[in-house]
Amino acid sequence: MAIARFKALELAQSRQTVPVKVPTEKVTDFYGSNTFNDEVMRSLLSPEAYLKITNAIQDGKKIDREAADEVAAAMKSWALSKGATHYTHWFQPLTGTTAEKHDAFFDVTHTGKAIEKFKGSALVQQEPDASSFPNGGIRSTFEARGYTAWDPSSPAFIMENTAGTATLCIPSVFVSYTGEALDYKTPLLKSIELIDKAATKVMNEYFSRDVSKVTVTLGAEQEYFLVDEALYNARPDLMMAGRTVFGHSPAKGQQLEDHYFGSIPSRINAFMVDFELEALKLGMPVRTRHNEVAPAQFEVAPTFEEVNLACDHNALLMDLMNKVAAKHKLRVLFHEKPFAGINGSGKHNNWSLGTDTGINLLGPSTKPKENLRFLTFFVNTIKAVHDHADLLRASIATSGNEHRLGANEAPPAIISIFIGTEMSRVLNDLENLSDLNDIKLEKGDNVYLRLGINKIPALLLDNTDRNRTSPFAFTGNKFEFRAVGSSANSASPMTILNTIMANQLIKFREEVDVILEKGIKKELAIVEVLKKYVKETKRILFEGNGYSEEWVEEAASRGLSNLKTTPEALAKYIEPSAIELFTKYSIFSETEMHARFEIELENYMKKVQIESRVMGDLAINHVVSTSLKYQTQLVDNVRGQKEIGIDPQYYAPTVEMIKKISQYTSKITTLVDEMTEARKEANNLEDAYERAKMYSDKIKNYFEEIRYCVDKLELIVDDDEWPLPKYRELLLIR
């Protein structure tokens, strides 16, 4: 097996930078050129059809059959001009990846003649075979019918392939025959509509009647690792589980902190340039690239977009990166913790709210009246997260993120909020404002002066330092949900965040209205409710080191949850309060809530099971067998030294190595056998939650013990004999 390792290493070291054909025109000339965007629609559609589709995008209105047929004809004509031969409804099932079924643009008439065909009915709805997608018990396996339906708010796009042709991809929702959502997009769209209505009402009633729409925006910073394709193929654990289950830390990892923001290697830079060009053609506003903290780790970040489009673009970006990496003989690792001992990867979700009049509702101002508006949305966000922190934790609970959360480079499993020293002082001042009964306003009085709000200093964008240990941090004009895993679909946490924020804004209006009924001035009523929220949410605000053990103890004393494992976090989805919240607003039905709980549990168990099986196979068939062969060489060496009369003190260290190999290989064999039996025991449990708990609490406990023994053997066995590419080889990519 070592031969395979060295062949892979030799191939990796011989790689040359793949040249990239960079367009000569400006980015603005080709940006979005492979999308059926507003400019294309305006040029190809009649004014009537264009108005109908824009109304559908902006207001969620239905598109009639006649308009759908015209859009389909225009879309087909445009796609054919781009080299497309097929079309597909592109959707995001609960597998964690994207899905597509390609259909040709042509059909055959009864006379056998081929004709181009793409009707409005095919654009609006399709029926893929949906039997094998996760459904959480919503339907039986033999019931295959499911529907994809066009989402006009996300532009159709052309995906080019290596064969020189292309496919028209139509972003779509995916639902069962009986109407339950089987994807990430459907509940996200519902949550977007909900928060739009809730936030718009707050604006209209208390701040501005000019606002007719509030949009959720998202900027998803994507972290990832790159490894050479040959080395990847020589690591069965990377291929099967997406992470290395074994591997001793190299002498030089990230301790010198010299990789972060360092010079990007030419081969990696070529890959980045290549996928960025393709992303720009697809209308993805990728702007930032850099080395991350860990060796072989990098980041790409876009400009913020409307949240539905941003989620689509991030899912598409990950798919695109995988395809482009193949051209460069690289593999992208989106696993949250592909390598032990160095930083894992996240997907920092930068979330904010903006009005159709151009106002960022989480952007501080220098004007007192505008700052009252800012404080309203700022404090309500804190209140929403405080009241539903466990649901946010559940939204990011996966087997991969379980390896990352709470490690030395990632936010802990405890959900807390960082707002910075300046904003902490502002909230403290707000809390200590005079009681309503003490404020007597006369005609002409400046309410902001009497409230003290005019004393709030100008809050600049960078008025506070950043806290990278916080899972949920205010960063100047947005909140950054840092705990989202790098492989996650952002739609899941964004659906939760949108819903709890909308619910909170609705409750806020109710509480303010109660005070207004007493004849109290509007500004005073708003401040009174905000003061109450500040007092109620103090325990979730934390400015210190979220990595420290002291914080774990302090959080417990504050009564904050610390849901360390995925099963216990996912269980929060099916608590009565959660079901009541999401069914109240029709984001999920109770059936859908239970289904998603079952799907995520099953996904967790399968991934841990795969890791366990890969670990057992590698440990016995690669590591133990190689170690015993090397041990035999050492035994022969000792025997030979004895035969020629060498003093035992000189081969005593070799004897110790032989003993250690026996110790570690014996321990590995025993642990793998025990782990296998534990897996069988778990699989016989009927209750899914109990089965998942056993995978989490018992089977995963074997991982570190087995790894410890294997990593010790890696240091003992001759480098020429070791079968798996080592960390120093995987991580030092050039």
XYZ file of C-alpha atoms in Angstrom:
734
model
C 0.000 0.000 0.000
C 2.913 2.355 0.618
C 3.656 2.106 -3.098
C 0.241 3.634 -3.826
C 0.967 6.433 -1.350
C 4.284 7.335 -2.935
C 2.889 7.146 -6.438
C 0.149 9.543 -5.367
C 2.697 11.841 -3.742
C 4.902 11.776 -6.840
C 1.913 12.627 -9.019
C 0.844 15.436 -6.692
C 4.330 16.939 -6.679
C 4.492 16.879 -10.467
C 1.330 18.943 -10.932
C 1.613 22.074 -13.000
C -0.581 25.141 -12.726
C -3.488 24.850 -15.159
C -3.698 28.005 -17.286
C -6.979 29.879 -17.057
C -8.495 31.754 -19.967
C -9.334 35.141 -18.489
C -11.864 37.270 -20.415
C -10.460 40.436 -21.907
C -13.633 42.399 -21.158
C -14.496 43.968 -17.827
C -16.387 41.992 -15.196
C -19.368 44.289 -15.681
C -19.540 43.174 -19.322
C -19.986 39.449 -18.586
C -21.410 39.450 -15.040
C -24.618 37.415 -15.016
C -24.265 36.554 -18.725
C -25.338 32.963 -18.027
C -28.467 33.953 -16.108
C -31.973 34.645 -17.339
C -31.910 37.965 -15.548
C -34.031 41.077 -15.631
C -32.194 42.537 -18.622
C -32.726 39.364 -20.680
C -36.393 39.117 -19.701
C -37.020 42.756 -20.562
C -35.523 42.248 -24.040
C -37.301 38.955 -24.842
C -40.715 39.251 -23.204
C -43.735 41.340 -24.083
C -44.413 44.199 -21.644
C -47.427 42.302 -20.295
C -45.510 39.074 -19.620
C -42.563 40.991 -18.190
C -44.891 42.812 -15.768
C -46.481 39.539 -14.666
C -43.168 37.853 -13.924
C -41.769 40.894 -12.079
C -44.938 41.010 -9.990
C -44.448 37.333 -9.229
C -40.874 37.980 -8.157
C -41.607 41.052 -6.061
C -45.040 40.284 -4.631
C -45.371 36.517 -4.960
C -48.299 36.773 -7.389
C -49.163 33.779 -9.565
C -48.176 33.629 -13.223
C -50.980 32.634 -15.598
C -50.588 29.918 -18.242
C -50.319 32.349 -21.145
C -47.483 34.295 -19.506
C -45.766 31.059 -18.475
C -45.812 29.843 -22.085
C -44.268 33.102 -23.280
C -41.567 32.965 -20.593
C -40.839 29.317 -21.473
C -40.477 30.164 -25.168
C -38.151 33.063 -24.392
C -36.162 30.987 -21.928
C -35.789 28.158 -24.449
C -34.660 30.529 -27.192
C -32.134 32.149 -24.874
C -30.849 28.803 -23.563
C -30.410 27.348 -27.057
C -28.399 30.420 -28.049
C -26.117 29.600 -25.103
C -25.552 26.030 -26.278
C -28.067 24.346 -23.975
C -29.440 21.003 -25.133
C -31.361 20.101 -21.963
C -33.282 21.740 -19.141
C -33.791 20.740 -15.523
C -35.647 21.830 -12.430
C -32.750 22.472 -10.050
C -33.761 21.891 -6.428
C -32.358 21.302 -2.968
C -33.706 18.130 -1.330
C -32.944 17.272 2.275
C -29.830 15.330 1.277
C -27.667 18.398 1.808
C -26.788 18.591 -1.895
C -28.540 19.860 -5.018
C -30.545 17.662 -7.399
C -31.446 17.752 -11.069
C -33.060 15.582 -13.771
C -32.177 16.654 -17.298
C -34.766 16.580 -20.097
C -33.975 17.320 -23.727
C -35.449 20.351 -25.428
C -36.742 18.199 -28.275
C -39.650 15.801 -28.656
C -40.721 13.424 -31.447
C -43.971 13.869 -33.338
C -46.269 11.021 -34.367
C -44.547 11.071 -37.761
C -41.145 10.524 -36.140
C -39.908 14.074 -36.699
C -37.863 15.755 -33.964
C -39.094 19.175 -32.866
C -37.915 21.659 -30.277
C -40.308 21.710 -27.340
C -40.505 23.491 -23.992
C -43.940 24.605 -22.812
C -44.981 26.748 -19.905
C -46.257 23.668 -18.096
C -42.745 22.173 -18.171
C -41.310 25.438 -16.886
C -43.768 25.785 -14.023
C -43.901 22.196 -12.784
C -42.200 18.826 -13.187
C -42.602 15.430 -11.593
C -39.286 13.745 -10.796
C -39.133 10.226 -9.372
C -38.937 11.216 -5.735
C -39.006 7.837 -4.006
C -35.378 7.829 -2.845
C -35.153 11.326 -1.425
C -35.328 11.712 2.386
C -38.914 12.182 3.545
C -38.907 11.392 7.268
C -41.811 8.969 7.036
C -44.104 11.355 5.163
C -44.658 8.720 2.491
C -43.905 5.075 1.753
C -40.917 4.089 -0.371
C -43.153 2.771 -3.148
C -44.895 6.155 -3.401
C -42.653 7.935 -5.856
C -44.645 10.969 -6.892
C -43.259 14.382 -5.980
C -43.347 17.766 -7.643
C -40.830 20.473 -8.405
C -42.236 23.945 -9.015
C -40.468 26.954 -10.537
C -39.286 29.681 -8.179
C -39.312 32.820 -10.393
C -37.606 34.896 -7.687
C -34.315 33.089 -8.372
C -33.066 33.517 -11.963
C -32.708 30.477 -14.207
C -29.118 29.874 -15.256
C -26.969 28.009 -17.752
C -24.616 25.378 -16.372
C -21.875 24.540 -18.870
C -20.228 21.117 -18.841
C -16.965 19.576 -19.983
C -18.658 17.983 -23.004
C -19.032 21.433 -24.541
C -22.801 21.561 -24.112
C -24.928 23.195 -21.427
C -28.097 22.736 -19.385
C -30.766 25.282 -18.515
C -31.258 25.084 -14.731
C -34.538 26.344 -13.285
C -34.438 26.947 -9.506
C -37.412 25.146 -7.961
C -39.109 24.044 -4.783
C -39.693 20.352 -4.111
C -42.837 19.025 -2.432
C -44.502 15.662 -1.940
C -47.640 14.483 -3.712
C -49.608 15.466 -0.609
C -48.011 18.923 -0.424
C -45.396 18.591 2.344
C -42.100 20.369 1.760
C -39.216 17.998 0.972
C -36.583 20.667 0.456
C -34.825 23.638 2.070
C -36.243 26.324 -0.229
C -39.969 25.964 0.462
C -39.890 26.867 4.194
C -37.279 29.542 3.514
C -39.603 31.291 1.069
C -42.421 31.145 3.633
C -40.181 32.641 6.327
C -39.109 35.434 3.972
C -42.727 36.383 3.348
C -43.464 36.245 7.087
C -40.612 38.522 8.154
C -41.335 40.926 5.312
C -44.886 41.452 6.582
C -43.879 41.654 10.245
C -41.009 44.109 9.720
C -42.969 46.236 7.250
C -45.778 46.659 9.768
C -43.322 47.787 12.439
C -41.883 50.322 10.015
C -45.274 51.574 8.841
C -46.775 51.950 12.295
C -43.811 53.468 14.131
C -41.225 54.872 11.721
C -42.151 55.308 8.058
C -45.233 54.766 5.933
C -43.096 54.953 2.792
C -41.782 51.419 3.297
C -43.726 48.763 1.401
C -41.265 45.870 1.613
C -38.497 44.615 3.914
C -35.937 42.249 2.442
C -33.713 39.817 4.308
C -30.125 39.916 3.089
C -27.380 37.342 3.495
C -23.680 37.205 2.787
C -22.298 33.677 3.255
C -18.537 33.456 3.764
C -17.485 29.992 2.578
C -14.435 28.280 4.098
C -12.977 25.146 2.522
C -9.865 22.976 2.196
C -8.093 21.877 -0.973
C -6.081 18.677 -1.409
C -4.457 17.154 -4.450
C -6.715 14.685 -6.250
C -4.113 11.890 -6.233
C -3.588 12.149 -2.472
C -7.343 12.349 -1.960
C -7.808 9.111 -3.903
C -5.161 7.440 -1.728
C -7.157 8.270 1.436
C -10.306 6.089 1.631
C -11.497 8.103 4.639
C -11.491 11.356 2.659
C -13.294 9.646 -0.202
C -15.945 7.984 1.964
C -16.378 10.278 4.953
C -15.042 13.628 3.774
C -12.540 13.776 6.641
C -9.392 12.041 7.819
C -10.187 9.642 10.651
C -6.436 9.096 11.246
C -3.353 11.262 10.889
C -0.676 12.464 13.271
C -0.186 16.207 13.448
C 2.790 17.343 11.370
C 5.724 19.105 12.999
C 4.555 22.328 11.339
C 0.841 22.901 11.267
C -0.712 26.322 11.859
C 1.223 27.241 14.990
C 3.324 29.899 13.231
C 0.124 31.506 11.900
C 1.943 32.148 8.635
C -0.684 30.778 6.301
C -3.445 33.226 7.218
C -3.738 35.910 4.523
C -0.413 34.687 3.103
C 0.533 34.615 -0.557
C -1.823 32.302 -2.455
C 0.055 29.485 -4.244
C -0.096 29.813 -8.031
C -1.902 26.503 -8.548
C -4.547 27.428 -5.983
C -4.860 30.937 -7.353
C -5.520 29.513 -10.834
C -8.326 27.377 -9.394
C -9.772 30.402 -7.578
C -9.658 32.590 -10.682
C -11.296 29.827 -12.721
C -14.265 29.176 -10.455
C -14.724 32.888 -9.734
C -15.030 33.633 -13.457
C -17.659 30.922 -13.799
C -19.434 32.201 -10.689
C -19.508 35.756 -12.017
C -21.079 34.562 -15.279
C -23.754 32.937 -13.123
C -24.427 36.228 -11.350
C -22.741 35.282 -8.078
C -21.034 38.393 -6.652
C -17.893 36.686 -5.322
C -15.456 39.399 -4.302
C -13.029 38.110 -1.678
C -10.482 35.277 -1.706
C -7.753 34.525 0.813
C -5.769 31.917 2.689
C -7.456 30.901 5.937
C -5.769 30.039 9.238
C -5.075 26.341 8.648
C -2.666 25.138 5.958
C -4.516 24.192 2.746
C -7.570 26.139 3.983
C -9.102 29.022 2.028
C -12.154 31.276 1.909
C -14.390 32.834 -0.724
C -16.887 35.536 0.220
C -19.598 37.252 -1.827
C -21.335 40.593 -1.525
C -24.608 40.217 0.361
C -27.765 39.370 -1.617
C -31.440 38.741 -0.995
C -31.482 35.674 1.254
C -33.240 33.219 -1.089
C -30.897 34.080 -3.931
C -27.897 33.996 -1.582
C -28.792 30.483 -0.401
C -29.242 29.304 -3.992
C -25.947 30.868 -4.978
C -24.061 29.292 -2.104
C -25.391 25.815 -2.931
C -24.543 26.413 -6.591
C -21.115 27.777 -5.683
C -20.154 24.612 -3.791
C -21.225 22.486 -6.758
C -19.332 24.751 -9.146
C -16.173 24.642 -7.023
C -16.205 20.841 -7.105
C -16.520 20.815 -10.892
C -13.784 23.386 -11.469
C -11.472 21.664 -8.974
C -11.556 18.519 -11.131
C -10.009 20.502 -14.009
C -7.141 21.471 -11.720
C -6.708 17.936 -10.302
C -7.821 19.166 -6.889
C -10.511 18.118 -4.441
C -12.548 20.554 -2.346
C -13.268 19.512 1.236
C -16.362 21.157 2.722
C -16.365 18.956 5.825
C -16.343 21.036 9.000
C -13.311 19.211 10.439
C -11.378 17.296 7.770
C -8.107 17.378 9.735
C -7.507 17.008 13.473
C -5.358 19.511 15.314
C -5.963 22.443 12.973
C -8.873 24.776 12.329
C -12.085 23.470 10.844
C -14.323 25.293 8.379
C -17.498 27.308 8.825
C -19.930 29.232 6.660
C -20.395 32.582 8.387
C -23.914 33.816 7.638
C -24.049 37.627 7.678
C -27.735 38.482 8.126
C -29.500 41.822 7.958
C -32.763 43.543 6.994
C -33.230 46.256 4.383
C -36.197 48.287 3.158
C -37.257 49.041 -0.389
C -36.439 52.686 0.427
C -32.760 51.826 0.892
C -32.534 51.639 4.696
C -30.444 49.007 6.475
C -32.536 48.402 9.586
C -29.486 47.143 11.492
C -27.361 50.107 10.484
C -26.752 52.658 13.289
C -27.136 56.346 12.534
C -26.028 59.719 13.854
C -29.657 60.896 14.058
C -31.639 60.179 17.269
C -34.892 59.290 15.483
C -33.118 56.864 13.164
C -31.254 55.352 16.098
C -34.545 54.562 17.822
C -35.479 52.621 14.687
C -32.086 50.883 14.710
C -32.386 50.025 18.405
C -35.849 48.596 17.786
C -34.611 46.031 15.276
C -31.304 45.498 17.083
C -32.880 44.716 20.464
C -35.643 42.624 18.926
C -33.018 40.471 17.209
C -31.311 39.880 20.550
C -34.663 39.046 22.124
C -35.537 36.589 19.326
C -32.207 34.764 19.644
C -32.452 34.769 23.437
C -35.903 33.198 23.433
C -35.143 30.618 20.718
C -31.421 29.924 21.047
C -32.020 26.171 21.135
C -33.743 26.272 17.739
C -30.782 28.125 16.229
C -28.496 25.485 17.727
C -30.668 22.748 16.213
C -30.480 24.412 12.782
C -26.694 23.923 12.651
C -26.558 20.457 14.252
C -24.785 17.945 11.997
C -22.225 15.200 12.445
C -19.549 17.353 10.794
C -20.276 20.447 12.867
C -20.220 18.300 16.001
C -16.485 17.818 15.407
C -16.004 21.590 15.070
C -18.273 23.353 17.573
C -16.435 24.045 20.781
C -13.017 23.271 19.345
C -10.258 25.834 19.668
C -11.152 27.654 16.472
C -14.941 27.529 16.432
C -17.800 29.036 18.416
C -19.015 26.727 21.184
C -22.294 24.837 21.182
C -23.550 27.474 23.637
C -25.480 30.149 21.746
C -24.487 33.611 22.972
C -24.442 37.074 21.398
C -21.518 39.477 21.119
C -22.418 43.145 20.588
C -19.197 44.911 21.617
C -18.294 47.351 24.351
C -19.918 50.397 22.751
C -23.266 48.738 22.076
C -23.224 47.172 25.542
C -22.913 50.671 26.977
C -25.750 51.897 24.744
C -28.056 49.133 25.971
C -27.068 49.824 29.556
C -27.947 53.503 29.062
C -31.240 52.497 27.465
C -32.097 50.230 30.375
C -31.412 53.011 32.875
C -33.559 55.656 31.212
C -36.219 57.186 33.448
C -39.496 55.362 33.910
C -42.353 56.489 31.710
C -44.201 57.902 34.709
C -41.276 60.221 35.437
C -41.261 61.751 31.951
C -43.767 64.563 31.534
C -43.832 65.822 27.975
C -45.109 69.289 27.235
C -46.137 70.541 23.815
C -43.045 71.172 21.706
C -40.793 69.041 23.886
C -38.130 67.040 22.028
C -38.940 63.470 23.000
C -35.477 62.217 22.051
C -33.863 64.855 24.252
C -36.066 63.893 27.187
C -35.330 60.197 26.599
C -31.618 60.801 26.365
C -31.460 59.114 22.971
C -29.776 62.167 21.497
C -26.831 61.417 23.817
C -26.046 58.200 21.958
C -22.840 58.922 20.050
C -22.434 58.398 16.334
C -22.232 54.610 15.962
C -19.793 53.982 13.185
C -19.586 50.775 11.171
C -16.459 49.626 13.024
C -17.356 50.941 16.448
C -16.378 47.686 18.107
C -13.768 44.986 17.816
C -14.803 41.594 16.445
C -15.127 38.472 18.573
C -14.401 35.380 16.494
C -15.285 33.140 19.447
C -18.919 34.234 19.409
C -21.493 32.122 17.559
C -23.750 35.143 16.944
C -22.053 38.530 16.730
C -23.084 42.060 15.799
C -20.513 43.361 13.313
C -21.518 46.974 12.719
C -24.564 46.789 10.437
C -25.492 43.101 10.503
C -25.419 40.005 12.684
C -22.964 37.257 11.837
C -24.098 33.712 12.622
C -20.623 32.171 12.798
C -21.606 28.708 14.039
C -23.052 27.514 10.695
C -21.035 24.606 9.290
C -19.150 24.853 5.990
C -21.119 22.029 4.334
C -24.513 23.320 5.478
C -27.329 24.636 3.340
C -27.769 28.156 4.710
C -31.508 27.986 4.096
C -31.960 25.893 7.238
C -30.561 28.370 9.820
C -31.941 31.330 7.846
C -35.449 29.862 7.954
C -35.191 29.588 11.725
C -33.707 33.064 12.168
C -36.287 34.691 9.897
C -39.163 32.981 11.682
C -38.102 33.754 15.242
C -37.387 37.376 14.277
C -40.771 37.771 12.599
C -42.477 36.230 15.619
C -40.607 38.611 17.892
C -41.558 41.690 15.845
C -45.207 40.644 15.993
C -44.997 40.293 19.790
C -43.189 43.644 19.974
C -46.040 45.415 18.169
C -48.564 43.818 20.487
C -46.705 45.004 23.570
C -46.217 48.521 22.222
C -49.878 48.757 21.259
C -50.928 47.857 24.798
C -48.981 50.859 26.085
C -50.238 53.121 23.316
C -53.809 52.360 24.355
C -53.014 54.152 27.624
C -52.426 57.366 25.680
C -48.639 57.205 25.967
C -46.561 58.813 23.220
C -45.306 56.376 20.586
C -41.585 56.891 21.211
C -42.016 56.408 24.952
C -43.961 53.199 24.412
C -41.268 51.797 22.109
C -38.526 52.622 24.587
C -40.428 51.082 27.461
C -40.739 47.753 25.653
C -37.095 47.840 24.526
C -35.993 48.503 28.112
C -37.878 45.410 29.224
C -36.244 43.306 26.520
C -32.768 44.534 27.476
C -33.344 43.423 31.071
C -34.715 40.043 29.994
C -31.873 39.180 27.610
C -28.759 40.135 29.579
C -27.753 36.542 30.214
C -27.192 35.773 26.518
C -24.837 38.728 25.962
C -21.192 37.739 26.317
C -18.117 39.746 25.384
C -15.348 37.371 26.513
C -13.546 34.304 25.202
C -16.138 31.797 24.054
C -13.460 29.090 23.779
C -12.634 29.093 27.485
C -13.741 26.536 30.055
C -14.623 29.437 32.338
C -17.319 30.491 29.859
C -18.825 26.990 29.888
C -19.151 27.217 33.662
C -20.459 30.782 33.569
C -22.989 29.939 30.840
C -24.316 27.093 32.976
C -24.723 29.466 35.905
C -26.631 31.851 33.625
C -28.974 29.034 32.621
C -27.864 28.911 28.974
C -28.152 25.607 27.111
C -25.040 23.704 26.089
C -26.338 21.151 23.583
C -23.082 19.394 22.787
C -24.388 16.515 20.689
C -26.382 16.551 17.494
C -29.230 14.277 18.700
C -29.998 16.390 21.783
C -29.879 19.572 19.677
C -32.161 18.143 16.976
C -34.694 17.088 19.611
C -35.490 20.794 20.103
C -37.282 20.726 16.738
C -40.097 18.582 18.100
C -40.660 20.240 21.447
C -44.260 21.527 21.778
C -43.156 25.182 21.829
C -41.226 24.785 18.574
C -44.079 22.985 16.834
C -46.496 25.655 18.034
C -44.266 28.438 16.705
C -43.752 27.037 13.208
C -47.248 25.722 12.694
C -48.702 29.046 13.867
C -47.167 30.776 10.859
C -47.413 27.764 8.494
C -43.665 27.634 7.994
C -43.821 23.921 8.775
C -46.712 21.626 9.564
C -46.360 19.360 12.580
C -45.801 16.468 10.171
C -43.004 18.362 8.443
C -41.354 19.208 11.774
C -41.288 15.571 12.836
C -40.154 14.543 9.359
C -37.177 16.896 9.423
C -36.236 15.691 12.874
C -36.285 12.096 11.598
C -34.351 12.996 8.436
C -31.604 14.851 10.295
C -31.320 12.055 12.877
C -31.044 9.457 10.123
C -28.481 11.547 8.278
C -26.447 11.887 11.461
C -26.481 8.154 12.165
C -25.560 7.212 8.618
C -22.594 9.568 8.567
C -21.294 8.351 11.923
C -21.850 4.779 10.756
C -19.853 5.431 7.575
C -17.022 6.960 9.602
C -17.064 3.986 11.945
C -16.927 1.466 9.109
C -14.200 3.373 7.276
C -12.221 3.587 10.503
C -12.521 -0.140 11.112
C -11.502 -1.000 7.548
C -8.493 1.324 7.524
C -7.390 0.301 11.002
C -7.404 -3.439 10.337
C -6.676 -3.740 6.603
C -4.211 -0.875 6.265
C -2.689 0.116 9.583
C -2.560 -3.098 11.616
C -1.473 -5.260 8.687
C 1.282 -2.780 7.734
C 2.409 -2.422 11.342
C 2.675 -6.188 11.841
C 4.726 -6.546 8.668
C 7.079 -3.857 9.917
C 7.166 -5.523 13.329
C 8.312 -8.746 11.645
C 11.194 -6.831 10.062
C 12.175 -5.520 13.501
C 11.977 -9.008 15.025
C 14.223 -10.349 12.277
C 16.604 -7.470 12.959
C 16.767 -8.239 16.689
C 17.169 -11.946 16.022
C 20.035 -11.219 13.666
C 21.761 -8.986 16.214
C 21.457 -11.703 18.842
C 22.938 -14.281 16.492
C 26.065 -12.248 15.871
C 26.493 -11.461 19.559
C 25.533 -7.784 19.722
C 25.178 -6.489 23.286
C 21.413 -6.495 24.185
C 21.594 -2.859 25.329
C 22.019 -1.805 21.698
C 18.883 -3.488 20.401
C 16.808 -2.902 23.526
C 15.140 0.227 21.950
C 14.109 -1.912 18.984
C 12.617 -4.456 21.354
C 10.611 -1.625 22.942
C 9.342 -0.607 19.509
C 8.247 -4.205 18.906
C 6.392 -4.205 22.228
C 4.666 -0.891 21.417
C 3.549 -2.168 18.024
C 2.070 -5.248 19.728
C 0.402 -3.060 22.330
C -1.157 -0.660 19.812
C -2.189 -3.254 17.218
C -3.760 -5.435 19.913
C -5.621 -2.424 21.322
C -6.824 -1.384 17.864
C -8.122 -4.866 17.071
C -9.990 -5.062 20.372
C -11.503 -1.588 20.011
C -12.602 -2.143 16.407
C -14.313 -5.384 17.409
C -16.070 -3.657 20.299
C -17.096 -0.749 18.070
C -18.538 -3.138 15.499
C -20.576 -4.928 18.149
C -21.798 -1.580 19.521
C -22.872 -0.609 16.016
C -24.867 -3.815 15.678
C -26.472 -3.175 19.048
C -27.424 0.351 18.038
C -28.873 -0.769 14.720
C -31.214 -3.130 16.549
C -32.820 -0.294 18.502
C -36.231 0.576 17.090
C -36.469 4.133 18.422
C -34.545 6.468 16.080
C -33.628 8.937 18.811
C -32.276 6.243 21.117
C -30.341 4.777 18.198
C -28.849 8.172 17.387
C -27.978 8.731 21.045
C -26.109 5.447 21.111
C -24.160 6.392 17.996
C -23.307 9.687 19.663
C -22.630 8.538 23.212
C -21.081 5.111 22.655
C -19.905 4.441 19.119
C -18.232 7.827 18.624
C -16.352 7.316 21.905
C -14.261 4.637 20.187
C -13.060 7.066 17.523
C -10.479 8.941 19.568
C -9.169 5.793 21.273
C -8.608 4.022 17.965
C -7.155 7.149 16.435
C -4.705 7.586 19.295
C -3.261 4.104 18.717
C -3.111 4.515 14.940
C -1.422 7.915 15.161
C 1.178 6.478 17.545
C 1.910 3.691 15.066
C 2.352 6.312 12.331
C 5.315 7.640 14.329
C 6.816 4.173 14.785
C 6.377 2.428 11.436
C 8.976 3.149 8.745
C 7.832 6.064 6.594
C 8.492 3.953 3.492
C 5.959 1.402 4.716
C 3.133 3.664 5.934
C 0.136 3.166 3.583
C -1.761 6.480 3.944
C -0.689 9.945 2.780
C 0.349 11.846 5.890
C -0.814 15.267 7.054
C 2.445 16.898 6.013
C 1.779 15.668 2.471
C -1.930 16.445 2.349
C -1.664 19.937 3.823
C 1.422 21.323 2.104
C -0.316 21.878 -1.201
C 1.467 23.966 -3.813
